[in-house]
Tab-separated table of C-alpha atoms in Angstrom:
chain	number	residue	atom	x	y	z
G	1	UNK	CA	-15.467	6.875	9.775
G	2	UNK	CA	-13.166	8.671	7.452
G	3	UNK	CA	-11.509	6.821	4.602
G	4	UNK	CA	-7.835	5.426	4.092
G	5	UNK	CA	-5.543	8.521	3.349
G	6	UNK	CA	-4.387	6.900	0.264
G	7	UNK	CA	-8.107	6.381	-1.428
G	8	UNK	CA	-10.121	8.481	-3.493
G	9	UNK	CA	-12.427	10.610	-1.169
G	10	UNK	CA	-15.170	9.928	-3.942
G	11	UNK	CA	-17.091	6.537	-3.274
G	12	UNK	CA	-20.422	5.566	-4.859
G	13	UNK	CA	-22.902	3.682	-2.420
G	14	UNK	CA	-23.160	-0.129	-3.442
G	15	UNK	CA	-26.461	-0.474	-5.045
G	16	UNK	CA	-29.646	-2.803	-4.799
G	17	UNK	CA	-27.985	-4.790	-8.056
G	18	UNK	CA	-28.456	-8.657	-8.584
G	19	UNK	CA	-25.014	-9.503	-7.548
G	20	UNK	CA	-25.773	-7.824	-3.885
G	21	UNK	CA	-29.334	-8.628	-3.288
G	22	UNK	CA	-28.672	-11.981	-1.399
G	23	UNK	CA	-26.256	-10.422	1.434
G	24	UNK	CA	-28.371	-7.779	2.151
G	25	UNK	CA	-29.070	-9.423	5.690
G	26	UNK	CA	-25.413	-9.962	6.254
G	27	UNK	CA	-24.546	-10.105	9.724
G	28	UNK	CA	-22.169	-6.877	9.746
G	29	UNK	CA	-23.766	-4.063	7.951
G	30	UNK	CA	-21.126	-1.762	6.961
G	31	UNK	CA	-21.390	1.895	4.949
G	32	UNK	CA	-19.358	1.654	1.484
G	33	UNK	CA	-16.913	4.534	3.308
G	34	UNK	CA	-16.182	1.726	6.775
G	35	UNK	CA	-16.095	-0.874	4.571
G	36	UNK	CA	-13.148	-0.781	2.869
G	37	UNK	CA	-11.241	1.747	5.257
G	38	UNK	CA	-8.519	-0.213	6.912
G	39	UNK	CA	-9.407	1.796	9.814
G	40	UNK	CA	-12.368	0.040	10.010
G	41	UNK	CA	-10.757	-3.691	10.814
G	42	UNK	CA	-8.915	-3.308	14.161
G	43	UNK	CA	-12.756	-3.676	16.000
G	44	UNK	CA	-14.163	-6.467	14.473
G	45	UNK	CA	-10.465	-8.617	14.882
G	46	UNK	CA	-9.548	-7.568	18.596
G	47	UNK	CA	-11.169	-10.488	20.409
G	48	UNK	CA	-10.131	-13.345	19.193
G	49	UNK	CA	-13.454	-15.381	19.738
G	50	UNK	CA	-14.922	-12.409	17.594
G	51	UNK	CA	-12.100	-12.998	15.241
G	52	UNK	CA	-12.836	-16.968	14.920
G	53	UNK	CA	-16.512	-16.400	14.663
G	54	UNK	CA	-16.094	-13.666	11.821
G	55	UNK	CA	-13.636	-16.017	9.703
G	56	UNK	CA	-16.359	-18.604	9.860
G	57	UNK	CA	-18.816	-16.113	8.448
G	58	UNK	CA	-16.471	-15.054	5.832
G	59	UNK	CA	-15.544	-18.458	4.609
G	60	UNK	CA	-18.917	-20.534	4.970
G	61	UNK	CA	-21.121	-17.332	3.798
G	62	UNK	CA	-19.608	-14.979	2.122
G	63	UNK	CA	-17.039	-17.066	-0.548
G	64	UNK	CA	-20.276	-19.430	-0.765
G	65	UNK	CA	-22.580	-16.442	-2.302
G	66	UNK	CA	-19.398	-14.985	-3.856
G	67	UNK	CA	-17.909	-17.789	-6.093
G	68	UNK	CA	-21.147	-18.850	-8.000
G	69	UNK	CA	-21.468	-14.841	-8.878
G	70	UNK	CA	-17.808	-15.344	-10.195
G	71	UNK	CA	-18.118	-18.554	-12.164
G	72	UNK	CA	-20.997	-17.155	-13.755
G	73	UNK	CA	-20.674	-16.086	-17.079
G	74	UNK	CA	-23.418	-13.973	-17.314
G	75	UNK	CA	-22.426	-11.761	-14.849
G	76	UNK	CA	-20.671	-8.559	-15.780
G	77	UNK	CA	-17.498	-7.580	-13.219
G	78	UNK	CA	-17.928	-4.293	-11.559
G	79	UNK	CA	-16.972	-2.537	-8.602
G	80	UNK	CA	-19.313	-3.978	-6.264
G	81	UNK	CA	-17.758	-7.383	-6.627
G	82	UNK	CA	-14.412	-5.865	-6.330
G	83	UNK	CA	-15.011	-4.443	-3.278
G	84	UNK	CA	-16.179	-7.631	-1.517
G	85	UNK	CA	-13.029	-9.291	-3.165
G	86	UNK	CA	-11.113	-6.287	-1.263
G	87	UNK	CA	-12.773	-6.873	1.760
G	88	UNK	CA	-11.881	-10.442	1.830
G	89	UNK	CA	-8.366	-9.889	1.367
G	90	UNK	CA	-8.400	-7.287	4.185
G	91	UNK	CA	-9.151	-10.207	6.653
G	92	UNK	CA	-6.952	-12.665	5.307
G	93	UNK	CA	-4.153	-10.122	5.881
G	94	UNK	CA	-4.849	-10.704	9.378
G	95	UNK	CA	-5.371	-13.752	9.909
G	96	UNK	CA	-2.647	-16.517	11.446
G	97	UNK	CA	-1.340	-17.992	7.972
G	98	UNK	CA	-1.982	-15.483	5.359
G	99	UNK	CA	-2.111	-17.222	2.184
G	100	UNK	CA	-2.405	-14.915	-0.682
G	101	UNK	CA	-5.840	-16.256	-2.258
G	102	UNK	CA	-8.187	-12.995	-2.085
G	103	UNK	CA	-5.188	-11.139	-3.327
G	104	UNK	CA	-4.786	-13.301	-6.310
G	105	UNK	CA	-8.570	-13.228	-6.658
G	106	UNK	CA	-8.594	-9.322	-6.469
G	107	UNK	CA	-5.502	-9.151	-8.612
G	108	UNK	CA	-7.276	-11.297	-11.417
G	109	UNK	CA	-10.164	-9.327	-11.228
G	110	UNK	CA	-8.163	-6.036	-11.873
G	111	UNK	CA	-6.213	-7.317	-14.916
G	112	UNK	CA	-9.719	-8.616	-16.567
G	113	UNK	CA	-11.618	-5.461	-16.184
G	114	UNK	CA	-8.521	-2.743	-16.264
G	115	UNK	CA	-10.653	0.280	-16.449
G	116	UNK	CA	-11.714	0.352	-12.444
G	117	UNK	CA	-9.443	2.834	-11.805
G	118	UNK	CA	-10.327	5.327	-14.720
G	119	UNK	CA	-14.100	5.102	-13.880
G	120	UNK	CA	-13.140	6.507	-9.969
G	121	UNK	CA	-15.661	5.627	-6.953
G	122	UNK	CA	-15.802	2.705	-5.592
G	123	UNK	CA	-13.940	0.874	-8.042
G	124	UNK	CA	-10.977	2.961	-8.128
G	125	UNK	CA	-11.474	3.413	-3.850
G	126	UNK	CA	-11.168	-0.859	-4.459
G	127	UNK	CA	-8.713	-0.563	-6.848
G	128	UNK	CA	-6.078	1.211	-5.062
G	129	UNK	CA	-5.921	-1.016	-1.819
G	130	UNK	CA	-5.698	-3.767	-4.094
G	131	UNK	CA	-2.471	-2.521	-5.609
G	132	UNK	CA	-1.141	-1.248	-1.767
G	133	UNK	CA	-1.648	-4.668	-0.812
G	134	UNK	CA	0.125	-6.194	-3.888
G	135	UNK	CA	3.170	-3.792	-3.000
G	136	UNK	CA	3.413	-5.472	0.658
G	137	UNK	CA	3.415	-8.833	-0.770
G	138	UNK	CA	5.856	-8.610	-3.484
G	139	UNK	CA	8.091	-6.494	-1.265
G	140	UNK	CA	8.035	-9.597	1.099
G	141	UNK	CA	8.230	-12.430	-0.877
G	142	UNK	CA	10.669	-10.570	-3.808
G	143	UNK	CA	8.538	-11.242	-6.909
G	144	UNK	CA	7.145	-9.262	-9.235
G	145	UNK	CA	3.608	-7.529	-8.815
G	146	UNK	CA	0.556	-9.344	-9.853
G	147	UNK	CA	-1.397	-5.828	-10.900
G	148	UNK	CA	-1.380	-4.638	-14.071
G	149	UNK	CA	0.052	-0.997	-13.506
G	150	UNK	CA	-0.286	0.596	-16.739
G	151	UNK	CA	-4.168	1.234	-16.336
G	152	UNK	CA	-3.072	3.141	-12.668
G	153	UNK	CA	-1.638	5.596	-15.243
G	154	UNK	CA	-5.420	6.728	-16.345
G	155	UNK	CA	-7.046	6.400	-12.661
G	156	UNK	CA	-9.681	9.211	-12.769
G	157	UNK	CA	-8.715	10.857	-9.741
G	158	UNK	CA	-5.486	12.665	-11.425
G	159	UNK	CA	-7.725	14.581	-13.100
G	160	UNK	CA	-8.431	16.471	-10.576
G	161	UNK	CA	-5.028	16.729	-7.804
G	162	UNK	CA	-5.780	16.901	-4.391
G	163	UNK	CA	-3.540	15.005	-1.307
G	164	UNK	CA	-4.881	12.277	-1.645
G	165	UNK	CA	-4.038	12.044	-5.383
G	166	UNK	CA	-0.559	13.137	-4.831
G	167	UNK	CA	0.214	10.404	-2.889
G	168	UNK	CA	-1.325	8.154	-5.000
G	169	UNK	CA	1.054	8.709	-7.340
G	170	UNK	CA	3.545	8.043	-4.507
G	171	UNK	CA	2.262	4.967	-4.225
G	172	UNK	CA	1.730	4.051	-7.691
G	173	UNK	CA	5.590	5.276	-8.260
G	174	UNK	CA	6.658	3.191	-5.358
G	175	UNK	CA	5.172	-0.074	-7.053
G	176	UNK	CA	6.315	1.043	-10.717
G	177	UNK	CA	10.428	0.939	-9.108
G	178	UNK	CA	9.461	-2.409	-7.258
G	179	UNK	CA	8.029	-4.038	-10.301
G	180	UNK	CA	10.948	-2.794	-12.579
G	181	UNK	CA	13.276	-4.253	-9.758
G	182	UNK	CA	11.902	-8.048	-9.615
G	183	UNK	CA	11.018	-7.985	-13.631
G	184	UNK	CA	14.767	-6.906	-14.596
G	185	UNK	CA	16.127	-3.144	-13.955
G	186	UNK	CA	17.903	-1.851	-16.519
G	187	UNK	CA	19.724	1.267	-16.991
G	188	UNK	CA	17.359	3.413	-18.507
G	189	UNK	CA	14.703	2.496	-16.973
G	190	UNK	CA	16.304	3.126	-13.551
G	191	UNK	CA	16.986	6.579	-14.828
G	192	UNK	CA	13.404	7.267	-16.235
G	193	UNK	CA	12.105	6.006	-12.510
G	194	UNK	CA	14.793	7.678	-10.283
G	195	UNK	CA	13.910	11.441	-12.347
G	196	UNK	CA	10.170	10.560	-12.091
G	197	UNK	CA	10.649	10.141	-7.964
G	198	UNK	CA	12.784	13.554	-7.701
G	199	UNK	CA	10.005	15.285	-9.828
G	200	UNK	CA	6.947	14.097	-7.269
G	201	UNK	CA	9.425	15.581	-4.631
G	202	UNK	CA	9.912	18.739	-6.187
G	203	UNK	CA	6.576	19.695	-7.298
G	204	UNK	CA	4.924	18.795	-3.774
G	205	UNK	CA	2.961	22.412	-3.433
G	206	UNK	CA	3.880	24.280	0.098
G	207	UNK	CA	1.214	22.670	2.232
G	208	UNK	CA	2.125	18.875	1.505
G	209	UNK	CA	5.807	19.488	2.810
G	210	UNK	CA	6.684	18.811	6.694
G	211	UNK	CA	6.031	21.536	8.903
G	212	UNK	CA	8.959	20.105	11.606
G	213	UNK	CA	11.738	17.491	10.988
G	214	UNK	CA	14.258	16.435	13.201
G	215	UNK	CA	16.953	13.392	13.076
G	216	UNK	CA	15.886	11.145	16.408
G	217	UNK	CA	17.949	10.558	19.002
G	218	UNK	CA	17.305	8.754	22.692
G	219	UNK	CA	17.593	11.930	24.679
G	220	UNK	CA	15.220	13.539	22.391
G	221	UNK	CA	11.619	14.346	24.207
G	222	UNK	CA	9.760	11.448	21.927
G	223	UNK	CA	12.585	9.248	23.057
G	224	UNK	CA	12.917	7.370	19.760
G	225	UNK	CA	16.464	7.155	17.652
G	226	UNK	CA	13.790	7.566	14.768
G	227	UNK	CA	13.695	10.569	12.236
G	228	UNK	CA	11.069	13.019	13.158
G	229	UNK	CA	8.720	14.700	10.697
G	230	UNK	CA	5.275	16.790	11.524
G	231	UNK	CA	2.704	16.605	8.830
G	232	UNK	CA	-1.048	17.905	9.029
G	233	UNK	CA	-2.804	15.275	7.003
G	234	UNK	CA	-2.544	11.239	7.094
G	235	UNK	CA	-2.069	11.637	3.126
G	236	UNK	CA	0.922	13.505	3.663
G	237	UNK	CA	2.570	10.600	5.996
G	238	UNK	CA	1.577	7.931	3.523
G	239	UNK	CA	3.264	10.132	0.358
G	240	UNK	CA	6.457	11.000	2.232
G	241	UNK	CA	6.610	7.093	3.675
G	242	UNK	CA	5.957	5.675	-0.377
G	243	UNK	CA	8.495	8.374	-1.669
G	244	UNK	CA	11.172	7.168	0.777
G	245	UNK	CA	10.735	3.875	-0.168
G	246	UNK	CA	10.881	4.189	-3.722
G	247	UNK	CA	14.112	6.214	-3.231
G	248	UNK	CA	15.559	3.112	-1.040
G	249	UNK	CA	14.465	0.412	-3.726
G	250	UNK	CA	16.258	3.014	-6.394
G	251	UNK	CA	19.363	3.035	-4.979
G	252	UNK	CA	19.391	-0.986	-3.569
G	253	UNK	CA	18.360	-1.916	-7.292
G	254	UNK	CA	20.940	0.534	-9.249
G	255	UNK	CA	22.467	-1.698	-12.051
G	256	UNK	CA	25.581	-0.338	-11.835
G	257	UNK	CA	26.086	-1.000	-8.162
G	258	UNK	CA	25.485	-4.956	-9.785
G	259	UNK	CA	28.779	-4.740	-11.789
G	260	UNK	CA	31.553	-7.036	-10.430
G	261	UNK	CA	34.371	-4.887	-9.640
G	262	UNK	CA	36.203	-2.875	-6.519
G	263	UNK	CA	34.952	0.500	-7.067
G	264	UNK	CA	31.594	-1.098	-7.326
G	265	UNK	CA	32.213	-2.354	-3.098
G	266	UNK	CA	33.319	1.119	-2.373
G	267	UNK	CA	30.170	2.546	-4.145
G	268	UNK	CA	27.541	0.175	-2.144
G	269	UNK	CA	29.205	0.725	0.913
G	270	UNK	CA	28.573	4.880	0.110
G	271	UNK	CA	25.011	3.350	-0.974
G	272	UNK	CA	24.055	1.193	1.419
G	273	UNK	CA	23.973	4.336	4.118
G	274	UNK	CA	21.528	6.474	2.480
G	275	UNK	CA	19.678	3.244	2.222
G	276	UNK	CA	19.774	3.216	5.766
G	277	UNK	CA	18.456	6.789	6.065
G	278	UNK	CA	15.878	6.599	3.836
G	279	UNK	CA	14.940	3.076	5.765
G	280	UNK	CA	14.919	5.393	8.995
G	281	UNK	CA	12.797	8.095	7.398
G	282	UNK	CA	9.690	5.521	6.472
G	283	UNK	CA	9.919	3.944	9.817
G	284	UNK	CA	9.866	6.798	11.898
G	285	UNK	CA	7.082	8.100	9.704
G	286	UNK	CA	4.977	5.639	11.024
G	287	UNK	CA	6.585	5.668	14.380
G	288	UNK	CA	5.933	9.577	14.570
G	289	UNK	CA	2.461	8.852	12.792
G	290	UNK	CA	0.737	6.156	15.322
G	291	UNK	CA	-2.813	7.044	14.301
G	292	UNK	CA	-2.159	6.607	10.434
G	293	UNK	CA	-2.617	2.858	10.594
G	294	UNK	CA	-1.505	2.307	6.930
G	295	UNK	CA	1.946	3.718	7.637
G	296	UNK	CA	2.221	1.519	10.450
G	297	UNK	CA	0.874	-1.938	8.123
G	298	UNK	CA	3.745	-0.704	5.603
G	299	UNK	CA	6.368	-0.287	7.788
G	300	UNK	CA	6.014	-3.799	9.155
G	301	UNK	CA	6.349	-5.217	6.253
G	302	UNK	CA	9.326	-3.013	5.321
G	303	UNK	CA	10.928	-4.328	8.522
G	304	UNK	CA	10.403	-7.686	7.164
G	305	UNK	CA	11.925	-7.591	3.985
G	306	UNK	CA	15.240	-4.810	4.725
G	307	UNK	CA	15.248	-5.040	8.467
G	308	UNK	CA	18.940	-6.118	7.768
G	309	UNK	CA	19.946	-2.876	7.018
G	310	UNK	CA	19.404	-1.973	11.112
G	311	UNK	CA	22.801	-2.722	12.625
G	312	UNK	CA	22.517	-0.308	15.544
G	313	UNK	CA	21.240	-1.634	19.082
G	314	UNK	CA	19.014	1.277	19.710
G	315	UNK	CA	17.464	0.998	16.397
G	316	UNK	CA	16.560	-2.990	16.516
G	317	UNK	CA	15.418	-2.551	20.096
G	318	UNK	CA	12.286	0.229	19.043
């Protein structure tokens, strides 16, 4: 099984340490690449008796051996407990009520011990679906991220670009704009952010850009009133889905579109429809994109928070 387009392709098996000795007859052996894919999670939860049975694994086994690891003082934080804090968090995402707790849990964990994501393997792997997941719940519930992004800034993986690196920094840019947004946007700051998002679209080398795009309509072959755009790697979707984004949070989040005045309504209104397009251009990403399951888990939760934006009849009914 392949890893999650927006990880580091670099992960370091988890070892015979003390923390992981007692699971190692767990009930659902996974390799360290499956296990925190989110490819990996649409099996396990498609049967719902499966589903309930796993849950009560999770919660009677795996938080019992997990929290007493925690508490312990003794105990030094690495990757291999962040990775089973990760996991956790992946299957509270889909459960019924999703409560936030692993994601708090992971989130701590992260701001304690900020190096994980200048070390790379599995801690940065860990690391960087904590701070995806982060970005879906702030978006939702407009407040500030819980991650500490300044140590993103070092993650190991930049040292060496690749796709999947680019679009890290998609990603990581993305959150940066959100954060700024719920924490106070001001002027320069917007400025610093909106040059930073042009410059990761400018430098994308030749291979990264869309090979096809085309504006959707209903009589088009696909069907879908969605934006069309052909890329060759699942990276690529994720990057051009985070960069859209950050571009619509830039221009909702503008300070001077927050100034009370009539030229201010006239300039929103002029906003408010790139908005729109750039709202179009992540959803039909992940439309377009079926297989790259991330997209799709960042879209819905786009939908959540600025489905408002979708006035058109066509649009609301796909």
């Amino acid at each position: 099984m392949s890893l999650g387009p927006t990880i580091p392709a670099s992960l370091i098996p988890i070892g015979a340490s003390a923390e992981n000795e007692v699971v190692d007859d767990n009930h659902f052996p996974l390799s360290p690449q499956s296990s925190i894919s989110p490819y990996g999670f649409g099996s396990p939860l498609s049967n719902r008796e499966e589903a309930r049975y796993l849950m009560h694994y999770i919660q009677d086994c795996a938080l019992r051996i997990l929290i007493p690891i925690l508490d312990d003082s003794d105990v030094s934080i690495n990757e291999n407990l962040l990775a089973a804090v990760v996991l956790l968090r992946l299957y509270e995402e889909m459960t019924e009520v999703d409560a936030g707790i692993h994601l708090q849990g992971g989130s701590r964990l992260l701001n304690d011990v900020s190096n994980f994501a200048a070390r790379g393997g599995l801690g940065e792997a860990a690391s960087w679906i904590v701070l995806r997941q982060d970005l879906h719940v702030s978006l939702i519930r407009s407040e500030p991220m819980r991650v500490n992004l300044s140590s993103y800034e070092q993650a190991k993986s930049f040292e060496h670009p690749n796709d999947e690196t680019i679009t890290n920094r998609a990603v990581l840019l993305c959150c940066q704009v959100l954060a700024a947004a719920f924490g106070g946007l001001d002027t320069n700051t917007w400025a610093r952010l909106n040059d930073e998002v042009a410059q990761w679209h400018d430098n994308l080398p030749p291979h990264y850009r869309p090979h096809y795009c085309s504006a959707g309509t209903p009589d088009s072959k696909t069907g879908s009133v969605f934006p069309i755009m052909w890329l060759t790697h699942p990276a690529h979707v994720l990057g051009f889905q985070h960069y859209h984004l950050a571009r619509m949070f830039l221009q909702i989040f503008e300070p001077r579109l927050w100034l009370p005045s009539l030229h201010t309504v006239e300039e929103r209104l002029i906003v408010d429809k790139s908005v729109l397009s750039h709202l179009r251009m992540a959803i039909g990403l992940a439309i377009h994109n079926a297989s790259v399951v991330g997209a799709t888990f960042t879209a819905h939760h786009v939908l959540y928070a600025c489905g408002i934006y979708f006035s058109d009849f066509a649009e609301r009914r796909e």
